[in-house]
Short mmCIF file of C-alpha atoms and ligand atoms in Angstrom, two decimals:
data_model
loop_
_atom_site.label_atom_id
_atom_site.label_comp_id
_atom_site.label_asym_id
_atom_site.label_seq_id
_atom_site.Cartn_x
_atom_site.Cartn_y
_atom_site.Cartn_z
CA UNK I 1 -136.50 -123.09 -33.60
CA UNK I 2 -135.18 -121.34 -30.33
CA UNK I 3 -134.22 -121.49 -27.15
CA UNK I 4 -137.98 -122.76 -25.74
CA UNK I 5 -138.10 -125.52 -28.53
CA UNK I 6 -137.32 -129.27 -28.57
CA UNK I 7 -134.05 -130.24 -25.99
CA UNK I 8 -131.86 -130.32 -29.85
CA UNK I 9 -132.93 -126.76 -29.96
CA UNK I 10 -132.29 -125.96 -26.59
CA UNK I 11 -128.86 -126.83 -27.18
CA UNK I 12 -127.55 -125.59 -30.59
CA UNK I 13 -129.32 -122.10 -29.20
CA UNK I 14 -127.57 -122.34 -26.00
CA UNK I 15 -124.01 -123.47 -27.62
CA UNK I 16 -124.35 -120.46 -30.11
CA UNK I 17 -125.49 -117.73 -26.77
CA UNK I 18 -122.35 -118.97 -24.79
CA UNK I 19 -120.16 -118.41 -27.21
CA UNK I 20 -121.61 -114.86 -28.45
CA UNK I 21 -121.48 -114.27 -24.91
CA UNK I 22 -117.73 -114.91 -24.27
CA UNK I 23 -116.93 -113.14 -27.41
CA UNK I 24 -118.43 -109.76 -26.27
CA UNK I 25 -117.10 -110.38 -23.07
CA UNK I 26 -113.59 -110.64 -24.85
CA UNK I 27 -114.31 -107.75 -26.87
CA UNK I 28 -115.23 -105.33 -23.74
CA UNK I 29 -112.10 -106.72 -22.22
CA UNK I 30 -109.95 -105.60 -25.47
CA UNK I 31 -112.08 -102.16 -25.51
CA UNK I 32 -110.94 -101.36 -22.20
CA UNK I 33 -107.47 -102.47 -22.83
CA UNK I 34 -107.64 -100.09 -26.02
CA UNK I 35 -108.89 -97.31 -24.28
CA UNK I 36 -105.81 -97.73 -22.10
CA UNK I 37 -103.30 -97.82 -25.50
CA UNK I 38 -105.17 -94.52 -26.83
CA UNK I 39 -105.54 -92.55 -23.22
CA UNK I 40 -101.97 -93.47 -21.70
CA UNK I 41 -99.79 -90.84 -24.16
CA UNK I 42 -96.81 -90.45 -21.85
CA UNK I 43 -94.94 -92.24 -19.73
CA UNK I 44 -95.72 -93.09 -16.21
CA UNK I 45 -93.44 -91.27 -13.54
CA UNK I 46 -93.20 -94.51 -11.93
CA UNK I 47 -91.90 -96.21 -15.18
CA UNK I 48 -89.62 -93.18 -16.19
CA UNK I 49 -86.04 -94.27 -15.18
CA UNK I 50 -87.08 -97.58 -17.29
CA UNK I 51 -88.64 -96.75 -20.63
CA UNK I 52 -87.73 -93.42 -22.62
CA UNK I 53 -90.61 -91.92 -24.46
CA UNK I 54 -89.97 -93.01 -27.68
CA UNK I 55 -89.74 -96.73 -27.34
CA UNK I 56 -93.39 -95.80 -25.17
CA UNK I 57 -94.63 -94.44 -28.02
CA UNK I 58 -93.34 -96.64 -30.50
CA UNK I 59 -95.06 -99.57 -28.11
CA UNK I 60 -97.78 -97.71 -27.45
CA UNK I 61 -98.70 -97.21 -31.66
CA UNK I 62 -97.82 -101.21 -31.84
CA UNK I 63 -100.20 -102.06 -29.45
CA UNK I 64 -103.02 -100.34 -30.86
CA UNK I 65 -102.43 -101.54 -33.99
CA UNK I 66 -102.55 -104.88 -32.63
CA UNK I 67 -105.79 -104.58 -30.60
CA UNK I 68 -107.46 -102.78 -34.00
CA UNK I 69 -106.73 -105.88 -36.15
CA UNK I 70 -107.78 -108.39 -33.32
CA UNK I 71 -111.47 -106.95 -33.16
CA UNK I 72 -111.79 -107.21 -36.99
CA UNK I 73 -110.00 -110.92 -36.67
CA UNK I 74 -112.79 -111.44 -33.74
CA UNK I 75 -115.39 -110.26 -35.17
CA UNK I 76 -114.96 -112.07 -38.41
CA UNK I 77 -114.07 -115.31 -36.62
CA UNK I 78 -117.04 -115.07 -34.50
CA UNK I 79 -119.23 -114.57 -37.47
CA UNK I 80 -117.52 -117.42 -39.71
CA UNK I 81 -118.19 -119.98 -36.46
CA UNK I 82 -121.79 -119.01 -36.22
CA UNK I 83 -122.50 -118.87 -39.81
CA UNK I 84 -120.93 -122.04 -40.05
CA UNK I 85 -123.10 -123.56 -37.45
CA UNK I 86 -126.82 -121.51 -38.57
CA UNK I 87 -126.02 -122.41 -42.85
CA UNK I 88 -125.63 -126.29 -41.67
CA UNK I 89 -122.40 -126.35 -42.48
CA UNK I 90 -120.71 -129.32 -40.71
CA UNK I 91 -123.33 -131.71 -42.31
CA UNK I 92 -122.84 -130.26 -45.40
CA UNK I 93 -119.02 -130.84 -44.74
CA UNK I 94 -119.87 -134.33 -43.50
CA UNK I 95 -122.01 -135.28 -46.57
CA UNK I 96 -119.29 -134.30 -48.99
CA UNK I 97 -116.22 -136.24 -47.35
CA UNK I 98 -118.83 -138.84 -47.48
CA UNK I 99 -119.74 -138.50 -51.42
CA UNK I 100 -115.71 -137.88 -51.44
CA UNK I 101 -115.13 -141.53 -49.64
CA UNK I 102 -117.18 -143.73 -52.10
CA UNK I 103 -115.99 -142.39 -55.47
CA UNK I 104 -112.59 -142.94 -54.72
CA UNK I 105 -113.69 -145.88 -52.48
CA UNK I 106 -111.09 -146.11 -49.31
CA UNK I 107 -111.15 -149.52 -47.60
CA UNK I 108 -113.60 -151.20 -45.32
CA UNK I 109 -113.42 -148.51 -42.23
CA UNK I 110 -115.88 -146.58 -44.20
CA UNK I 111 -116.50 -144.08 -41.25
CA UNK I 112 -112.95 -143.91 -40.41
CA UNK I 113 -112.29 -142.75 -43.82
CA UNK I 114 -115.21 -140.43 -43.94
CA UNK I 115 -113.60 -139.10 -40.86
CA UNK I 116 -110.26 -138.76 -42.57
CA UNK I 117 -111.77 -136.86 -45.63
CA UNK I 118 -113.75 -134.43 -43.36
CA UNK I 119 -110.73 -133.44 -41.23
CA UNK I 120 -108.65 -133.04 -44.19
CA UNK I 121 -111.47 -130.43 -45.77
CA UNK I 122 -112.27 -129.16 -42.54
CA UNK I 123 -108.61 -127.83 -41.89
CA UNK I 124 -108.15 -126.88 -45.19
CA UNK I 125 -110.68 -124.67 -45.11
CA UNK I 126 -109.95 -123.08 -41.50
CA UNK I 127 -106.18 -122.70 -43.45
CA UNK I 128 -107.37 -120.93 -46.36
CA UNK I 129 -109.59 -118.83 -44.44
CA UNK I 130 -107.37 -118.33 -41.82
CA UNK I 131 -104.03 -116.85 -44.56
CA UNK I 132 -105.98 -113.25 -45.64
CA UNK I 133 -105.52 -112.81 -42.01
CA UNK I 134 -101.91 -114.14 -40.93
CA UNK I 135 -100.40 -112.40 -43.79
CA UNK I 136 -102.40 -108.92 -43.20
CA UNK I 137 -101.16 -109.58 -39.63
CA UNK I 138 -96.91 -110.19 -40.40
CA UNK I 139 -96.74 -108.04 -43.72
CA UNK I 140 -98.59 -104.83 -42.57
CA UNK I 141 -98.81 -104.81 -39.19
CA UNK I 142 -95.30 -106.62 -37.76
CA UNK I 143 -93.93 -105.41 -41.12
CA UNK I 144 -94.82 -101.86 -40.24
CA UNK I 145 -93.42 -102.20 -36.57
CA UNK I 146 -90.20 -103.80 -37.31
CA UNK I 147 -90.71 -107.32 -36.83
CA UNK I 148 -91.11 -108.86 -39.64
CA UNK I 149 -88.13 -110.80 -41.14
CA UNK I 150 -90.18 -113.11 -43.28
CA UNK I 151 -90.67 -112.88 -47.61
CA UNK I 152 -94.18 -113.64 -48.79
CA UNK I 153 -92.51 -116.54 -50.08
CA UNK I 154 -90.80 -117.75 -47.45
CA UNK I 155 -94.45 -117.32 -45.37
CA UNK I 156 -96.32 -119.10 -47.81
CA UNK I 157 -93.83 -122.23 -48.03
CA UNK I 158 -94.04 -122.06 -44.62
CA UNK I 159 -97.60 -122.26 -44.31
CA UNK I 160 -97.50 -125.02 -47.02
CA UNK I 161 -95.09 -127.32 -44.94
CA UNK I 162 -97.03 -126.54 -41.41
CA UNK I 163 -99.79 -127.76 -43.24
CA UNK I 164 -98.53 -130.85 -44.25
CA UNK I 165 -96.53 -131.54 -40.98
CA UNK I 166 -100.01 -131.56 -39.14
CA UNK I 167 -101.62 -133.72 -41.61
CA UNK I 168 -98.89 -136.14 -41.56
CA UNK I 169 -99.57 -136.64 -37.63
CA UNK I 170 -103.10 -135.58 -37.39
CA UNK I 171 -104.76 -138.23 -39.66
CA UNK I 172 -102.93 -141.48 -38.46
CA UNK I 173 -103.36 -140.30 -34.71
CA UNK I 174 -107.01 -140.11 -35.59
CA UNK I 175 -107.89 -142.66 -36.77
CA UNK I 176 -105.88 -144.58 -34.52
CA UNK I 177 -108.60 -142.65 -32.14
CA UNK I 178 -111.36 -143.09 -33.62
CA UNK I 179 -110.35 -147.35 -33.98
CA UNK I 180 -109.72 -147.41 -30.32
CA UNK I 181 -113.07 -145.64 -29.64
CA UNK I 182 -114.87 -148.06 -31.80
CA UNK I 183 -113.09 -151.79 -30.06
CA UNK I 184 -112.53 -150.50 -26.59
CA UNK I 185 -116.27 -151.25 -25.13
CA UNK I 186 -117.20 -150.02 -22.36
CA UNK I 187 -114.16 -148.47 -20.56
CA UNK I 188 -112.84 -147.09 -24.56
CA UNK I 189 -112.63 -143.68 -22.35
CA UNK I 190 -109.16 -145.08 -20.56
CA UNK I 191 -107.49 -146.69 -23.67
CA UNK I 192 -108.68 -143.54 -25.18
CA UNK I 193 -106.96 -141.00 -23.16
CA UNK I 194 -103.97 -143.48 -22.44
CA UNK I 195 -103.04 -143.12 -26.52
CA UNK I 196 -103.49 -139.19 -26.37
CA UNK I 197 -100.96 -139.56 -23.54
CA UNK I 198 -98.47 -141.98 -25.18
CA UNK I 199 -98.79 -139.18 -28.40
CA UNK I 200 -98.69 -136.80 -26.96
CA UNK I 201 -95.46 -137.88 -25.09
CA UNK I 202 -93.65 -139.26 -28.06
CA UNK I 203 -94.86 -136.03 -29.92
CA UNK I 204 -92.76 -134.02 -27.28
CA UNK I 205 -89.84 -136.54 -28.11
CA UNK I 206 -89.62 -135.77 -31.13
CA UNK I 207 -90.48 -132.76 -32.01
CA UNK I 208 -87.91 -130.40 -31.00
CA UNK I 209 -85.28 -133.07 -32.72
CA UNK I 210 -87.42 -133.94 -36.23
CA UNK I 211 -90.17 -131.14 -36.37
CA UNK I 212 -88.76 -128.29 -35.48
CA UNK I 213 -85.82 -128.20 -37.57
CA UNK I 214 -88.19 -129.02 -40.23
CA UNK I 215 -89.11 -125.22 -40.00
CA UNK I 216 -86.05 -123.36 -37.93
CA UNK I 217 -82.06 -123.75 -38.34
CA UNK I 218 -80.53 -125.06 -34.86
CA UNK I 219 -77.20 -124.24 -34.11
CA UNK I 220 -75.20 -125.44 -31.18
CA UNK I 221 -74.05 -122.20 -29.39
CA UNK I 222 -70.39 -122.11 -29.61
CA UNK I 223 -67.45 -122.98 -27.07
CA UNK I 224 -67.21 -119.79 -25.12
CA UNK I 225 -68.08 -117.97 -22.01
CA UNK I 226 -71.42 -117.83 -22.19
CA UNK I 227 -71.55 -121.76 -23.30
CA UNK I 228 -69.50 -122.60 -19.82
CA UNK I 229 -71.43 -120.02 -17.57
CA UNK I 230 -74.69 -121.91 -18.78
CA UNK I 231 -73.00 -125.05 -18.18
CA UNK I 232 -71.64 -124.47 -14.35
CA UNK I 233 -75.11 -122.43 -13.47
CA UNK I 234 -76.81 -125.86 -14.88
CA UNK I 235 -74.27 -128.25 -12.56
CA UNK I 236 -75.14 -125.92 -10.04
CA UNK I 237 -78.56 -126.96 -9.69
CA UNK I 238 -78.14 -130.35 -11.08
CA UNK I 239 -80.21 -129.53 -14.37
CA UNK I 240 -79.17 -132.66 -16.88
CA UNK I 241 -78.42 -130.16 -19.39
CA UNK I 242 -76.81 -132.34 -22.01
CA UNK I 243 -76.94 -129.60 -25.27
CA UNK I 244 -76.97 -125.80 -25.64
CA UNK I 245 -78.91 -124.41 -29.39
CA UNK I 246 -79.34 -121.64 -30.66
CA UNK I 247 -82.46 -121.08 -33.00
CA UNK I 248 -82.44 -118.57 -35.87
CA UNK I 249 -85.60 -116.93 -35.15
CA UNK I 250 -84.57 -114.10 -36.42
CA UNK I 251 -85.44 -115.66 -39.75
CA UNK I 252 -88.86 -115.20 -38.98
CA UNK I 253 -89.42 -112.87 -36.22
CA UNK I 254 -87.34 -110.48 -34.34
CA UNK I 255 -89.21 -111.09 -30.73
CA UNK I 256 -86.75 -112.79 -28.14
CA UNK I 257 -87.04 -115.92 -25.97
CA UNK I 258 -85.38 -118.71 -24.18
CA UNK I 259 -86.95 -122.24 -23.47
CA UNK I 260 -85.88 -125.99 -21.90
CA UNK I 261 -87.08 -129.06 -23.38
CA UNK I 262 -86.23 -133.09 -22.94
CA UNK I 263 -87.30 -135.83 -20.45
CA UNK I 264 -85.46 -136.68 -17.61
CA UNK I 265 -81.61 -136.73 -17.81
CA UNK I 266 -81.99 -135.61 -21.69
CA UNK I 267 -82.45 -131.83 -20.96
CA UNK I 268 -81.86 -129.10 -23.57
CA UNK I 269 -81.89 -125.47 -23.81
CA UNK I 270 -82.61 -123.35 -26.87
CA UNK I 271 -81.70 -119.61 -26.95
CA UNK I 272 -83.56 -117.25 -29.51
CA UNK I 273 -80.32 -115.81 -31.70
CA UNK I 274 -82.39 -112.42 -30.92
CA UNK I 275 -81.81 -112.62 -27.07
CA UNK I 276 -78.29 -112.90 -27.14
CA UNK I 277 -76.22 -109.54 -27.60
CA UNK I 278 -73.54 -110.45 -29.54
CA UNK I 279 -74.48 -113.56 -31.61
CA UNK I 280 -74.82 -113.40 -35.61
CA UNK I 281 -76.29 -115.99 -37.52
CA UNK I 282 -73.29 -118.26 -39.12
CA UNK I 283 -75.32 -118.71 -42.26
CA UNK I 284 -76.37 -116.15 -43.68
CA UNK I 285 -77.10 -117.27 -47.43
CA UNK I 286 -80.69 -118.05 -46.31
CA UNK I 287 -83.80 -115.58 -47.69
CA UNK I 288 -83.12 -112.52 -48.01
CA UNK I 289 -85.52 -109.79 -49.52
CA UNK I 290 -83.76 -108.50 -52.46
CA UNK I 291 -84.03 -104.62 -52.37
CA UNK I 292 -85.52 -103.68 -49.48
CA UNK I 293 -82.42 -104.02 -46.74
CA UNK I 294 -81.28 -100.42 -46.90
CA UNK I 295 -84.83 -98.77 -46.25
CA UNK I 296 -84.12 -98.46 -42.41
CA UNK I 297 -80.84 -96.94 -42.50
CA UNK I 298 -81.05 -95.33 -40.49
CA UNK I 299 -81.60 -98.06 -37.52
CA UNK I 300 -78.38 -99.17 -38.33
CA UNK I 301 -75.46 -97.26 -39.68
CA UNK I 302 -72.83 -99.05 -38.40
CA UNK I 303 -71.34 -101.30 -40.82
CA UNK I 304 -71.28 -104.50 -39.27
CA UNK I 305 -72.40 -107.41 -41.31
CA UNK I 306 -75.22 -108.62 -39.36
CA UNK I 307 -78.37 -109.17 -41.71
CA UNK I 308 -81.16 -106.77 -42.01
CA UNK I 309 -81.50 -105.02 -38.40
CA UNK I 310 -85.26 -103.40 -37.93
CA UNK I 311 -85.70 -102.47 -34.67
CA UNK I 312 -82.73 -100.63 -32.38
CA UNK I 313 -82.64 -104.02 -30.76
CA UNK I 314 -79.79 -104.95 -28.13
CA UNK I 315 -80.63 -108.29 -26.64
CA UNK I 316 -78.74 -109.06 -23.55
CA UNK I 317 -75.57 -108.96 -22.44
CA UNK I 318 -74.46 -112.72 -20.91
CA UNK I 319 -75.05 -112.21 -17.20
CA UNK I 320 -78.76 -111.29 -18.41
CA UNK I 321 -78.82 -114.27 -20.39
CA UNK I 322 -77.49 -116.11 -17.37
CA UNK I 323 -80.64 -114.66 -15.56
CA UNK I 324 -83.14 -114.77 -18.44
CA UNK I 325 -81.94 -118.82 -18.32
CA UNK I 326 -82.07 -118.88 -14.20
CA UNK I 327 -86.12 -117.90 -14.31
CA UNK I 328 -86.54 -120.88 -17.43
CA UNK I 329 -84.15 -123.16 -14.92
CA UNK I 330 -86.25 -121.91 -11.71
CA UNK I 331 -89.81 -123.14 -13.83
CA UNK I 332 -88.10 -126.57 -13.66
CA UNK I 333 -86.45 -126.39 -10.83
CA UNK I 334 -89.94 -125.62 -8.90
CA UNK I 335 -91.65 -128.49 -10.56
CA UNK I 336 -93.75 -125.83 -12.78
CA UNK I 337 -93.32 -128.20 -16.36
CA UNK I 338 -94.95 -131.37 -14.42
CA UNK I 339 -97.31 -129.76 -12.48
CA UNK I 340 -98.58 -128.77 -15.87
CA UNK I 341 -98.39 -132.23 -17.28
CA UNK I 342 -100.20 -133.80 -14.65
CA UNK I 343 -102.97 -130.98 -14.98
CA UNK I 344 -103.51 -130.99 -18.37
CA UNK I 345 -103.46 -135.42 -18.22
CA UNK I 346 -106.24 -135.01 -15.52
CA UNK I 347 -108.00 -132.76 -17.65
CA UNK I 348 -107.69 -134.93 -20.70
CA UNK I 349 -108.79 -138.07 -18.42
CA UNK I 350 -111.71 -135.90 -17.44
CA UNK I 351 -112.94 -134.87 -20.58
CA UNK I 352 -112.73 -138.46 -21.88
CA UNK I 353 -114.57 -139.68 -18.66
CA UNK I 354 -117.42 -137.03 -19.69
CA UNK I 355 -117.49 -137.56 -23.37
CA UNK I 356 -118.10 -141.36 -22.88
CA UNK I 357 -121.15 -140.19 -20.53
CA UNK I 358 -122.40 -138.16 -23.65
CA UNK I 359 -121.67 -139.81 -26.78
CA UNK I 360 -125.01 -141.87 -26.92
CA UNK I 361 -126.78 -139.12 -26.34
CA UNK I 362 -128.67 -138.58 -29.34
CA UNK I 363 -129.93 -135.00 -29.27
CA UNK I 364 -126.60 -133.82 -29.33
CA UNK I 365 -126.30 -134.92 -32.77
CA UNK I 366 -129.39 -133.88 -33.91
CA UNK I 367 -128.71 -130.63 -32.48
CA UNK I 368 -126.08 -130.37 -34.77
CA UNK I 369 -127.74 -131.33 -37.56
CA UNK I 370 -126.74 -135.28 -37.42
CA UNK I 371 -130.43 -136.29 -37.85
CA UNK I 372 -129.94 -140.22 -38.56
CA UNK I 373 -126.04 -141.31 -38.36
CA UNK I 374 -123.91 -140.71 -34.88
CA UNK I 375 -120.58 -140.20 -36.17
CA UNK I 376 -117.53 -140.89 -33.59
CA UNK I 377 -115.11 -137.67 -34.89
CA UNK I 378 -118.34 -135.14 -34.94
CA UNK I 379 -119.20 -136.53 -31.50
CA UNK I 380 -115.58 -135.66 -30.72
CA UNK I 381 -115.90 -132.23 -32.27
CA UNK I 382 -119.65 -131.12 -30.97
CA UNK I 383 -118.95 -132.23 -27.00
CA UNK I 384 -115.18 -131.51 -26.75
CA UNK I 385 -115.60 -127.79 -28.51
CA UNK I 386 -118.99 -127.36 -28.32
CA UNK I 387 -120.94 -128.60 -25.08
CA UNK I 388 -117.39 -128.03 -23.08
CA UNK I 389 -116.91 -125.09 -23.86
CA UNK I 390 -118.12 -123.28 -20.72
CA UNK I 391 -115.52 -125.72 -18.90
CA UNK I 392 -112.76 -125.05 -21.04
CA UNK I 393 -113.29 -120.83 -20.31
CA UNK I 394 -113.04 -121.64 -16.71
CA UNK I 395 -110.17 -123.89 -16.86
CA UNK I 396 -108.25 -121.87 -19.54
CA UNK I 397 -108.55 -118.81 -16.62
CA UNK I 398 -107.55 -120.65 -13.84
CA UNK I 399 -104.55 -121.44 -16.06
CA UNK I 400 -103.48 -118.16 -16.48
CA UNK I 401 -104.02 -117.19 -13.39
CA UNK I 402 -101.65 -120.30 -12.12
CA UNK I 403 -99.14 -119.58 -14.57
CA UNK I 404 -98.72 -115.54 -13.65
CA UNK I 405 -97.88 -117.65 -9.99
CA UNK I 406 -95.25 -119.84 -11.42
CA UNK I 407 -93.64 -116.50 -12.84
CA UNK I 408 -93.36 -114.98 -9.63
CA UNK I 409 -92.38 -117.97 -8.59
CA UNK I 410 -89.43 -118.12 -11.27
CA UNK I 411 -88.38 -114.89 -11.01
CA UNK I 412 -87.81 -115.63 -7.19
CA UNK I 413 -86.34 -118.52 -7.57
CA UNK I 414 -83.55 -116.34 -10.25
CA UNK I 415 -83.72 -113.66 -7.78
CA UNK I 416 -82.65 -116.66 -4.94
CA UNK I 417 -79.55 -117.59 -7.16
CA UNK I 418 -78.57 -113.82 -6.84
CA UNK I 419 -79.01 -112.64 -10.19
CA UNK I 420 -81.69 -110.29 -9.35
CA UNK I 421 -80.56 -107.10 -11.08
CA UNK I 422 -79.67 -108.97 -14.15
CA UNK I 423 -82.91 -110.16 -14.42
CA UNK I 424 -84.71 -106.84 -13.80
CA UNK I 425 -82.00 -105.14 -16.77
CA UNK I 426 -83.00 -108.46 -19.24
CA UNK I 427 -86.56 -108.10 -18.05
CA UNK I 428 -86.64 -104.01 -19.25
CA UNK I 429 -84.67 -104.85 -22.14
CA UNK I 430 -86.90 -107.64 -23.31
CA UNK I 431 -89.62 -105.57 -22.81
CA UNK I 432 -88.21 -103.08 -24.81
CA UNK I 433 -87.18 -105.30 -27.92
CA UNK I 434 -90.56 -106.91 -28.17
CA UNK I 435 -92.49 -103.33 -27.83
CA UNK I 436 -94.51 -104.62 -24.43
CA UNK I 437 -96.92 -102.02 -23.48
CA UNK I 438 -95.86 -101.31 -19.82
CA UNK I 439 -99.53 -100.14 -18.58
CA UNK I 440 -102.35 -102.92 -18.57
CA UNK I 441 -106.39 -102.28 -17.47
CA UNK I 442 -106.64 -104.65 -14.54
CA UNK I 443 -109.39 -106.96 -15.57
CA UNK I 444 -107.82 -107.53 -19.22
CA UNK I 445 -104.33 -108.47 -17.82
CA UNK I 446 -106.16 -110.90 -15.05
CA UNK I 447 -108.27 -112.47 -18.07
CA UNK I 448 -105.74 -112.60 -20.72
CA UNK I 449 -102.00 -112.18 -19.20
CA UNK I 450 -99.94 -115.91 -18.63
CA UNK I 451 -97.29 -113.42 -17.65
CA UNK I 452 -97.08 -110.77 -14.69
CA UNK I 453 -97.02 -106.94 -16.32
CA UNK I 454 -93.30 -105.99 -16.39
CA UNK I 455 -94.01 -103.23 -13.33
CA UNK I 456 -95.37 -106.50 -10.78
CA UNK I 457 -92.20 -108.47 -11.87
CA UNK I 458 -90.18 -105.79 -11.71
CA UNK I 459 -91.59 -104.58 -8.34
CA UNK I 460 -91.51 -108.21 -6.72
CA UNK I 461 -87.72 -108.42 -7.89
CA UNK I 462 -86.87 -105.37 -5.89
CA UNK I 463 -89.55 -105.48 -2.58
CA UNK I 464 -89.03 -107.66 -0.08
CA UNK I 465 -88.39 -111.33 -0.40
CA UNK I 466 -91.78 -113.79 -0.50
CA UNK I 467 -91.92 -116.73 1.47
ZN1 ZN C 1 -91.37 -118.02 -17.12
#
């Protein structure tokens, strides 16, 4: 077997090449990065009046920690995927959801419930191999750094119910697929991507009112300045806003952020509790890890009654929240949230379009080790992750690249509503809380950055006005 054998060959070898070769491409990128993190020990003049040296430092030993774990997450990842793929192991997956099926004999869609079987092992397994990692990631490496606000228990339950949430909407959505696929003849490609659109639109519905609180406590953010500021700024540029929340993530996380949801005139906006300044959690009876509140003392002697305070954080005062809210406002504002529907539709039309080109191919099953049955869901699996793959590099760059636009374009657009300073003073601060790295190597930033490094933004904010 190789590269020069039969066409199956051909492909499984080429598959396998492409993705070693976007790996080590990923890998240089994060080496040069890295380089950066260890090289860069003190603070740019240029950056001087905005970050002290020991919040550099602190960011600085944060990053690197980061960039250390994800080559050993890479690496291992990479290695699982081709393993997986050399050892046979999605027809060995396939054979046992199928051995699975008939002893415990599920109705008369026999494939369908094959499919079922193998998606439920499939993610099960990508779970369970996946956990060694997330925990190493939150306990020792956010947990050494001041992030972490999570229990092992509290992470694992956690886990437990994200699993079951996806299975809950993954299995009837796919076989409601796979059906479609099966009746729709010859144009199955449209009704196809029509029900991923009607999903994924009622999925958006709901989820920020019936998912989302499965996992996070909402609050509605109190009567108050802040609450009427947000209001008029909204009125002011006739943004539906109909609801205001506030979302405990400091529960899980102490990184900060700010985000819009809701169709139409149904808009809402949620506020990370760990943006705002002066905002403490009105219930406080939820986990709590006994013992180990008083080991960081020293981060916060004053004896206010706020739970367990890691990092020297200060969030932002309500004009930067005002400003932090007028960039999220300017994204809609612009048109940014459609133009991204509309993109990723016509993508998901495309692909759709393609994979009914390819599914009768029969090499491509082969390839995969599918030597006599064609089976709809691995079709799904080998062309959308597999044979797309190059496609789905290229489009996932151009999408960063487009998205560092829309942030300019946001941060104008705050700039425009003449909260400019407050934005640069939220932008530093933010920067600060979350332990950004100010200085990024130019090719991994373009790659890899959705977001403009803070010097750009903050450099754009000040120079002279665009367009
Ligand atoms: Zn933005």
């Amino acid at each position: 077997r190789g590269l020069w054998g039969p066409i199956e060959d051909k492909i499984f070898y080429a598959v396998l090449v492409f993705s070693w070769t976007v790996y080590i491409w990923e890998a240089y990128l994060a080496y040069r990065q890295r380089k950066i993190y260890s090289a860069t020990m003190h603070v740019p003049t240029e950056l001087g009046k905005i970050m002290d040296s020991e919040t550099f430092e602190k960011s600085r030993l944060y990053q690197l920690d980061k960039s250390n774990f994800g080559f050993w997450s890479g690496l291992y990842s990479e290695a699982e995927g081709t393993l997986i793929l050399l050892l046979g192991g999605i027809p060995f997956l396939w054979k046992v959801s199928g051995i699975l099926t008939a002893r415990f004999g599920f109705g008369a869609e026999y494939e369908i419930s094959q499919s079922l079987v193998f998606l439920m092992l499939a993610t099960l397994f990508s779970a369970l191999t996946g956990l060694p990692w997330s925990l190493y990631s939150t306990f020792v490496i956010e947990e050494k750094h001041g992030f972490n606000q999570q229990t092992v228990g509290f992470f694992l339950k956690d886990a437990l119910k994200k699993f079951a949430v996806t299975q809950c909407i993954l299995l009837p959505v796919t076989s409601l697929l796979l059906y479609i696929i099966k009746i729709g003849g010859d144009y199955f490609f449209i009704y196809a991507w029509l029900f991923t659109l009607v999903v994924s639109l009622i999925l958006v519905t709901i989820y920020a009112d019936y998912i989302a609180p499965l996992f996070d406590k909402f609050t509605p953010l109190p009567d108050g300045e802040l609450k009427s500021a947000i209001e008029s700024m909204s009125k002011s540029i006739y943004f539906p806003l109909t609801k205001i929340y506030v979302v405990e993530g400091s529960k899980r996380s102490s990184h900060s952020n700010a985000y819009f949801y809701g169709f139409f005139k149904n808009k809402r906006i949620v506020l990370f509790d760990t943006l705002l300044e002066d905002y403490s959690p009105l219930n406080k009876s939820g986990e709590k890890e006994p013992g180990t509140g008083e080991e960081n003392e020293a981060a916060g002697n004053e004896s206010k009654s706020k739970p367990k305070v890691r990092n020297k954080k200060q969030g932002c005062s309500n004009p930067e929240v005002l400003a932090v809210l007028g960039h999220e406002l300017g994204h809609w504002k612009l048109g940014h949230t459609v133009k991204n529907i509309v993109i990723s539709q016509m993508n998901s039309f495309l692909c759709f379009f393609l994979f009914a080109v390819l599914i009768g191919r029969k090499e491509l099953f082969i390839a995969f080790g599918f030597h006599d049955t064609q089976p709809t869901l691995i079709g799904l699996m080998i062309i959308f992750q597999f044979i797309f793959s190059p496609y789905n590099e290229l489009l996932s760059f151009c999408l960063t690249v487009l998205s560092r636009r829309f942030e300019f374009q946001a941060d104008a657009f705050a700039r425009n509503m003449g909260r400019s300073s407050e934005l640069y003073s939220a932008l530093i601060k933010l920067n600060k809380d979350n332990l950004g790295f100010p200085v990024a190597d130019w090719l991994f930033s373009m790659w890899h950055y959705s977001h403009p490094p803070l010097l750009e933004r903050l450099r754009a904010l000040t120079g002279p006005k665009q367009d």
